[in-house]
Short mmCIF file of C-alpha atoms in Angstrom, two decimals:
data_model
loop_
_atom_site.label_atom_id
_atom_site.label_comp_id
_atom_site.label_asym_id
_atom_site.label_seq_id
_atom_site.Cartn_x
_atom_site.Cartn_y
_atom_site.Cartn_z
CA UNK A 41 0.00 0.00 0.00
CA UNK A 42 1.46 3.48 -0.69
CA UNK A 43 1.63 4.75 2.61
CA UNK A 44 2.98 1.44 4.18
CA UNK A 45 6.67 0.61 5.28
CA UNK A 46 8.15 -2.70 4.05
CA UNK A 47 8.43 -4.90 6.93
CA UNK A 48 11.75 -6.43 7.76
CA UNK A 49 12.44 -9.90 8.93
CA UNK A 50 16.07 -9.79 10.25
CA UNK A 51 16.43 -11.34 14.00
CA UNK A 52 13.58 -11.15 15.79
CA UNK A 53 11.86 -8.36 14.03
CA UNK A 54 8.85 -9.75 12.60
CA UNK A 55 6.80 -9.50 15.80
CA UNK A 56 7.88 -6.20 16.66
CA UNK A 57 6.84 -5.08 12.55
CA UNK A 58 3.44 -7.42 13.18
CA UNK A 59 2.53 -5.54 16.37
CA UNK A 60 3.39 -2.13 14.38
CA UNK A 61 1.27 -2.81 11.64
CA UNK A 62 -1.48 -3.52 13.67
CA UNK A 63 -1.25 -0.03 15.59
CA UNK A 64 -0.87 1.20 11.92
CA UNK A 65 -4.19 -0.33 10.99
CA UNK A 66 -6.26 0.21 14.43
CA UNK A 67 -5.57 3.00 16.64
CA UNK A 68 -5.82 5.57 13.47
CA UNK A 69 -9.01 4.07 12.01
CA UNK A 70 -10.55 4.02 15.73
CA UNK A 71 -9.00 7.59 16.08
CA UNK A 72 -10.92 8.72 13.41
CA UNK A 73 -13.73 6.93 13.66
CA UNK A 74 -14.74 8.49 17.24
CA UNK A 75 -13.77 12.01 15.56
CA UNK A 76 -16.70 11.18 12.88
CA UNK A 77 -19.15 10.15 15.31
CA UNK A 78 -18.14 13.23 17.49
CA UNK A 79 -18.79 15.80 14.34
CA UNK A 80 -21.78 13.76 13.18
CA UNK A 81 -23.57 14.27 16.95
CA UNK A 82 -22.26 17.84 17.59
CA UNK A 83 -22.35 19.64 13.83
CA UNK A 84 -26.03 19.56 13.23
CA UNK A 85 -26.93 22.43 15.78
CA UNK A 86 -28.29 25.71 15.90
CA UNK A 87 -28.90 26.62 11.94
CA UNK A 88 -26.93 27.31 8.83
CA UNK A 89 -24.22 29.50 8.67
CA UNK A 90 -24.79 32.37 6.58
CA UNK A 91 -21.67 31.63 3.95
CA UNK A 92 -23.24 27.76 4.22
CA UNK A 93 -26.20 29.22 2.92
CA UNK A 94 -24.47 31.16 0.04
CA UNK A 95 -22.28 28.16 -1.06
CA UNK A 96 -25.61 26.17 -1.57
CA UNK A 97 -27.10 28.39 -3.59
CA UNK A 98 -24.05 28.48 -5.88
CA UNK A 99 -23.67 25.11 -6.23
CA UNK A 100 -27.57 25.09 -7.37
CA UNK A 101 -25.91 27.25 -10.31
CA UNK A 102 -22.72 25.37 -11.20
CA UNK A 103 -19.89 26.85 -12.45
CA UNK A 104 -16.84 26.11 -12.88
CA UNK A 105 -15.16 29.33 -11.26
CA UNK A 106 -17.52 32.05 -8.71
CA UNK A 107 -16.17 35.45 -7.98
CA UNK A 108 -14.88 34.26 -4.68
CA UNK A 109 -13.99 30.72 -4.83
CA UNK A 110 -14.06 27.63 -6.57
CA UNK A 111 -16.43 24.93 -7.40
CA UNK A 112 -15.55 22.51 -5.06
CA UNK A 113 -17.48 23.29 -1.97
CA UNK A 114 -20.48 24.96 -3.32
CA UNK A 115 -20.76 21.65 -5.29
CA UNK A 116 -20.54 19.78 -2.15
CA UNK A 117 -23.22 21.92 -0.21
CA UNK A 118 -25.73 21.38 -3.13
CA UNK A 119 -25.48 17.87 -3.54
CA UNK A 120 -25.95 17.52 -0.15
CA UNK A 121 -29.28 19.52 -0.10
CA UNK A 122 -30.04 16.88 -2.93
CA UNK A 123 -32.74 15.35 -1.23
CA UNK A 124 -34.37 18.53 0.49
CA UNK A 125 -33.37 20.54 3.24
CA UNK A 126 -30.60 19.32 5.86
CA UNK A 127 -28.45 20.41 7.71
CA UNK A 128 -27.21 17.36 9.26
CA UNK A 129 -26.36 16.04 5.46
CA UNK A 130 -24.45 19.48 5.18
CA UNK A 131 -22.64 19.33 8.30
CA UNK A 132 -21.94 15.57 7.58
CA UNK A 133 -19.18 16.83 4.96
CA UNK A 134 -16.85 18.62 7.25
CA UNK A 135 -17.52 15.46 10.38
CA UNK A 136 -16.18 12.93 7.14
CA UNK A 137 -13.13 15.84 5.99
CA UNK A 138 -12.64 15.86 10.09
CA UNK A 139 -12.36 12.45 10.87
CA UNK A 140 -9.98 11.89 8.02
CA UNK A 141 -7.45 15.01 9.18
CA UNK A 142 -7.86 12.77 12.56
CA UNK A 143 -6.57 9.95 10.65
CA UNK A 144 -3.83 11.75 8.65
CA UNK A 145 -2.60 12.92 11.90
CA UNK A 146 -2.40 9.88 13.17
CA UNK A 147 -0.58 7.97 10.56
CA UNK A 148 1.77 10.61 10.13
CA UNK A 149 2.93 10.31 13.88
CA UNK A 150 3.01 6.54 12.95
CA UNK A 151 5.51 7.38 9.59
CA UNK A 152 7.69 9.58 12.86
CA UNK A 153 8.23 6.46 14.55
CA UNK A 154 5.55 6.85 17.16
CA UNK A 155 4.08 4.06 19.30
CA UNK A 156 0.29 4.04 20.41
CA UNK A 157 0.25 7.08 22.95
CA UNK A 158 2.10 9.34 20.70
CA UNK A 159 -0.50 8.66 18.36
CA UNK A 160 -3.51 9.18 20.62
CA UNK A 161 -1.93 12.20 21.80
CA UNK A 162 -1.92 13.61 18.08
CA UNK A 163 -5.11 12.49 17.34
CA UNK A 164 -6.66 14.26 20.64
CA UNK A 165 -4.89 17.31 19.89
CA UNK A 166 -5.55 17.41 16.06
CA UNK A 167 -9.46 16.72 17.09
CA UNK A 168 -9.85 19.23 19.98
CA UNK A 169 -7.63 22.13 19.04
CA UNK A 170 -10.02 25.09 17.88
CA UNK A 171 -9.27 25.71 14.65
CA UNK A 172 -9.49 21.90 13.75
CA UNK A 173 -12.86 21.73 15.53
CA UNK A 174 -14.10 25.07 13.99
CA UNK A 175 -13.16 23.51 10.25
CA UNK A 176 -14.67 20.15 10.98
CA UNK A 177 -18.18 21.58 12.63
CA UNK A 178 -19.08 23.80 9.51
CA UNK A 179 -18.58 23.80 5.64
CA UNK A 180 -16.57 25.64 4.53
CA UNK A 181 -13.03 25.75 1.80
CA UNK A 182 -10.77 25.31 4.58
CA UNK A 183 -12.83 22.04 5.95
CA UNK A 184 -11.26 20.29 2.68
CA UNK A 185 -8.07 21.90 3.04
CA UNK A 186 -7.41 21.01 6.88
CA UNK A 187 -7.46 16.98 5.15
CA UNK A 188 -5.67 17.39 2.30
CA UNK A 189 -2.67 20.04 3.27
CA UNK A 190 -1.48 17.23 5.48
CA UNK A 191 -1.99 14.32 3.00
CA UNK A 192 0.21 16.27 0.85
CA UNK A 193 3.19 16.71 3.29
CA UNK A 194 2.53 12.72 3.84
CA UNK A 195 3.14 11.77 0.56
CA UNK A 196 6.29 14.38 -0.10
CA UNK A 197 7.37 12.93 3.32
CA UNK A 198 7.04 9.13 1.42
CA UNK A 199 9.09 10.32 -1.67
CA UNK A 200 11.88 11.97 0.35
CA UNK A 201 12.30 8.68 2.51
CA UNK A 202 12.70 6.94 -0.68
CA UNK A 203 8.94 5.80 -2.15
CA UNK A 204 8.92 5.71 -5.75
CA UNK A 205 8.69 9.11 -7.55
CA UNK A 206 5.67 8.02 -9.15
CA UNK A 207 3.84 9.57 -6.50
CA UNK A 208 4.72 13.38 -7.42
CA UNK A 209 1.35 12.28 -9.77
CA UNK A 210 -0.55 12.12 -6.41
CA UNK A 211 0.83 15.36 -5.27
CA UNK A 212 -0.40 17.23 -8.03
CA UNK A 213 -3.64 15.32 -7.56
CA UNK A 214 -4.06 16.34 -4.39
CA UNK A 215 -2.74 19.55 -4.96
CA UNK A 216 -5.53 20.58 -7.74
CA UNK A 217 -8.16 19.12 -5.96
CA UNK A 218 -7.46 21.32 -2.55
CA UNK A 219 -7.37 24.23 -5.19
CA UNK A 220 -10.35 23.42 -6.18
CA UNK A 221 -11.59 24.21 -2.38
CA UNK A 222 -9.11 27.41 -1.54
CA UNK A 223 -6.45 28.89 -3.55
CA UNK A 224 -4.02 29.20 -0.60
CA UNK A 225 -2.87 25.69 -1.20
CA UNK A 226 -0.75 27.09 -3.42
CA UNK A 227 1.37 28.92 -1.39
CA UNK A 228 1.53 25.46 0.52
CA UNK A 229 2.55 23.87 -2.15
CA UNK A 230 5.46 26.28 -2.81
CA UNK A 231 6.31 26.15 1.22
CA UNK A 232 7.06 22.41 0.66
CA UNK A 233 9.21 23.02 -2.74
CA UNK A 234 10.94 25.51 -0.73
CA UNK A 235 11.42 22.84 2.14
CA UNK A 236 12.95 20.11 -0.06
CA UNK A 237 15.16 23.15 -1.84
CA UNK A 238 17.04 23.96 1.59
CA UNK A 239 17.96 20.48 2.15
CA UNK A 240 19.64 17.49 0.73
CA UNK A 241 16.09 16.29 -0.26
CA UNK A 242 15.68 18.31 -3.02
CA UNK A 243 17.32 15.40 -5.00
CA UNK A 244 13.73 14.05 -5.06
CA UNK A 245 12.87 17.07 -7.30
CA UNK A 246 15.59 15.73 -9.67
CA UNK A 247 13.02 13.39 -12.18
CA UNK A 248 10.48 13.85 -14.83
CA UNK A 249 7.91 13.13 -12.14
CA UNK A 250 8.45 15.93 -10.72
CA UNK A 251 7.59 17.72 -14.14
CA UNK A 252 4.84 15.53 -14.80
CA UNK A 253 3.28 16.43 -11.57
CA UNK A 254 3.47 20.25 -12.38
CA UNK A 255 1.95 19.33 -15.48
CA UNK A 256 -0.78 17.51 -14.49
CA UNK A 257 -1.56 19.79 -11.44
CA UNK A 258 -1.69 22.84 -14.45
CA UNK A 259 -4.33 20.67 -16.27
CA UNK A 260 -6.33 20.21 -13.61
CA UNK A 261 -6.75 23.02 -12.38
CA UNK A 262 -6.80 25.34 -15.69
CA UNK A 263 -10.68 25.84 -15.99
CA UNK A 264 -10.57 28.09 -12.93
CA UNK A 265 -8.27 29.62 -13.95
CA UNK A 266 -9.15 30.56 -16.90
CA UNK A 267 -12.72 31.47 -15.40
CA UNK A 268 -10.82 34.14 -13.13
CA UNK A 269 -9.15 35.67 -16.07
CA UNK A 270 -11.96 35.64 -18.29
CA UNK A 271 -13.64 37.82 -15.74
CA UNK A 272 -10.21 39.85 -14.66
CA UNK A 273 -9.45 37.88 -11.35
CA UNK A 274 -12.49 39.05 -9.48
CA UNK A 275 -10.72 37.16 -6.30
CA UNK A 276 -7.75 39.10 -6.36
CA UNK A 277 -9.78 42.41 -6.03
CA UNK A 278 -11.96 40.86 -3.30
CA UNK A 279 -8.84 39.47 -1.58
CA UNK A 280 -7.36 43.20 -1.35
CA UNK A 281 -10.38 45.02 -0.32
CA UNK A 282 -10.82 42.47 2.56
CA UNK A 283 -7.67 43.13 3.92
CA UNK A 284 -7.74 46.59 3.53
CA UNK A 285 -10.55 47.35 5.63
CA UNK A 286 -10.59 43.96 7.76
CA UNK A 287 -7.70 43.19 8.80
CA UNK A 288 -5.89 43.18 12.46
CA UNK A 289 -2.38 43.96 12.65
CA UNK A 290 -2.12 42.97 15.85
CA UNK A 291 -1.09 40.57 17.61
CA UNK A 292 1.33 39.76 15.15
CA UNK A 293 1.21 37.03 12.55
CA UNK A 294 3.00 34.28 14.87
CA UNK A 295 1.48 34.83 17.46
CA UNK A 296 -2.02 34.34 16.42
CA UNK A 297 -1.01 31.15 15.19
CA UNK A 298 -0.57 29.93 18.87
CA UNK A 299 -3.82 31.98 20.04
CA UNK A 300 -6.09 30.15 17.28
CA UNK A 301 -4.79 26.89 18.03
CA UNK A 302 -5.21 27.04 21.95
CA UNK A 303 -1.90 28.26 23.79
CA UNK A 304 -1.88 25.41 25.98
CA UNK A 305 -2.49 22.56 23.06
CA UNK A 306 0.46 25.01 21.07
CA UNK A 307 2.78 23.38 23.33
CA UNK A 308 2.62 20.34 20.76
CA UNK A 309 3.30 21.24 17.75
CA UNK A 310 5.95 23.53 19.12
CA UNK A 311 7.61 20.76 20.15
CA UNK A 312 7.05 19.10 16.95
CA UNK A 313 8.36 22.33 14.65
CA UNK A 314 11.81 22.10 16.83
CA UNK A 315 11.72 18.03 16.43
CA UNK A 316 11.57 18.79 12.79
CA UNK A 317 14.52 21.28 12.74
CA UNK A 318 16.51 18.67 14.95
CA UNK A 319 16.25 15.72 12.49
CA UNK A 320 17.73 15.85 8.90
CA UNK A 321 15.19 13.50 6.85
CA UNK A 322 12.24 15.81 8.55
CA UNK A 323 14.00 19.32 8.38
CA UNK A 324 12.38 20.32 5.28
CA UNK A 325 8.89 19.75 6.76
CA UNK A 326 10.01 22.42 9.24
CA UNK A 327 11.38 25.03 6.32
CA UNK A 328 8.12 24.39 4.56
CA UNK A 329 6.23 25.63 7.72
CA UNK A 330 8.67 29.09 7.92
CA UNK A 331 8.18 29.62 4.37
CA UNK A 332 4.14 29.16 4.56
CA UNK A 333 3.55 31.35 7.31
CA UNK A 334 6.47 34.03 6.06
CA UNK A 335 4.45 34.14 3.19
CA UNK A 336 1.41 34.62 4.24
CA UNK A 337 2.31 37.15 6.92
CA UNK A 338 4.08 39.03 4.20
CA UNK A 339 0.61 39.17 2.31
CA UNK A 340 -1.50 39.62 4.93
CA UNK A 341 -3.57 36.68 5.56
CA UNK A 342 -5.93 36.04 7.83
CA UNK A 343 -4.90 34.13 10.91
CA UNK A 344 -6.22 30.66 9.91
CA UNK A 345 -5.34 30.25 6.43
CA UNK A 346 -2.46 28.35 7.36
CA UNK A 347 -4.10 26.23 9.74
CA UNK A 348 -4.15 23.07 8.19
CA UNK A 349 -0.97 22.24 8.60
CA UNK A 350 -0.77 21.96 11.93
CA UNK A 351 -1.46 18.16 11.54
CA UNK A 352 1.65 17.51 10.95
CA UNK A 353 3.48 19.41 13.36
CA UNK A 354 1.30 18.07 15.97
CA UNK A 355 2.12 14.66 14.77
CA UNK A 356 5.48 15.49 15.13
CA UNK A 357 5.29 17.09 18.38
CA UNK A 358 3.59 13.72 19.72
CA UNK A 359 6.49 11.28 19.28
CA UNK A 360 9.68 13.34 21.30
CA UNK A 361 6.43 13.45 24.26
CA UNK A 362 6.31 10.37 23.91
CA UNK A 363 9.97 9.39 24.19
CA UNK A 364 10.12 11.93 27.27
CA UNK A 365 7.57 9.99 29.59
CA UNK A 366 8.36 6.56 28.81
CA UNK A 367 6.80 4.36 30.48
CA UNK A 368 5.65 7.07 33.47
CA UNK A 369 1.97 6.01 33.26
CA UNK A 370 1.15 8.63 35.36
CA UNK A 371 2.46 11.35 33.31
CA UNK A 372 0.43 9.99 30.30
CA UNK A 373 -2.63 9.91 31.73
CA UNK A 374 -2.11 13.77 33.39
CA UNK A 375 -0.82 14.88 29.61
CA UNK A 376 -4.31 13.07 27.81
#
């Protein structure tokens, strides 16, 4: 499978790489399965959101570009107003995109060499952390995004360790389809190229896979963008009068990236950002992050566009706490 690890057979190991490949299998899967069953109880609750409402009735008239977004979710809340009015089918989208950041989360502490509380811990913080829960509880661009920004570091993660370059094809996949949803996944996107240029990784860039990847991501995504230029990139203008008149300058940038992820649950991926800087194979998932947010703080996003990709440093941030209590049980069970 593409996001499995060959298992190795030398003296002794085959019951150590059995027991691993069950945690692989169950504690995500359970993980995210009690996320989807959380979102699926708690979503459908006090009405529609006003910009729910207003990606329904675009999707009701599809296009395949709007004047401030792309198809994807208003395509998503329409079909799911297929059968009449719900808003538990609605709010059943972002519980499924939820449950599977949950699981992404989880497998990618499982790719840092985490055991089973290292992965509970990332799945509890990836669930409960605001943001995540804000993204998963309501539709909205970013409730694809916080699922597929993290599936994309996965798979670049795969490559640099040495998966077959094939897999640049899924990149781009992914990488069209979350554009489809919000076009900040392309400064993500960039944030990672940037990552694997600073290191010794950026061998990986070295193939025609690589190129094929840009190529097929250009494909995919070319309707839209021909659809903003047809009509003189309506998003761009809508983008700058936002900020203009909307946006706080304070606190700064950084810091609002600890606020809207909880201070306390910050701790984590903290952790995992300097775990990242301390280990060569992961240190360009760490660049990628300074890139994203210098980027975005140099153009003046909002405070949670960059929010899904905390999965990843929370997954990272899960294994060093892991290493650090050992077998304390007590200090497990005060940290959960």
């Amino acid at each position: 499978m593409l996001l499995e690890r060959p298992i190795r057979t030398e003296r002794g190991e085959v019951r150590a790489q059995t027991q691993r490949g069950v945690l692989v299998r169950s504690v995500p899967a359970i993980a995210a399965l009690l996320t989807l069953v959380l979102h699926l109880a708690g979503n459908p609750h006090y009405g529609f959101f006003r910009d729910e409402l207003y990606f329904i009735i675009c999707g009701f008239r599809p296009d395949v570009g709007y004047v401030d977004q792309p198809s994807l979710v208003p395509l998503l809340a329409a079909f799911s107003q297929s059968f009449g009015i719900s808003l538990f089918a609605l709010r059943a989208i972002p519980a499924i995109f939820a449950a599977l950041t949950t699981y992404i989360a989880a497998r990618f502490t499982v790719e840092f060499g985490g055991g089973r509380f290292a992965v509970v811990v990332a799945a509890l913080v990836t669930t409960f952390a605001p943001e995540m829960l804000a993204f998963g509880s309501r539709l909205s661009p970013d409730t694809v995004e916080m699922a597929v920004w993290p599936l994309m570091a996965l798979v670049v993660y795969r490559i640099a360790r040495g998966a077959d370059s094939r897999l640049w094809l899924l990149f781009g996949s992914l990488t069209a389809f979350a554009f489809w949803s919000k076009y900040s996944v392309a400064f993500f996107a960039v944030a990672l190229i940037a990552g694997l240029l600073l290191t010794p990784q950026r061998n990986t860039l070295r193939t025609g896979w690589f190129a094929a990847c840009i190529a097929l991501c250009a494909v995919l995504i070319a309707p839209n963008v021909w659809w903003q230029w047809h009509y003189h990139f309506p998003m761009l203008q809508l983008l700058h009068n936002d900020y203009d008149k909307f946006m706080l300058k304070w606190p700064p940038f950084p810091l609002q990236q600890i606020m809207i992820m909880s201070p306390l649950l910050s701790l984590v991926w903290l952790i995992g950002l300097g775990w990242l800087f301390a280990n060569a194979r992961t240190r360009f998932l760490a660049y990628a992050y300074v890139a994203l947010i210098a980027m975005m703080w140099a153009g003046d996003a909002k405070a949670y566009y960059p929010a899904p990709v905390y999965p990843y440093l929370i997954a990272a941030g899960a294994v060093p706490i892991e290493r650090w209590t050992g077998v304390r049980h007590a200090w497990r069970t005060a940290i959960v």
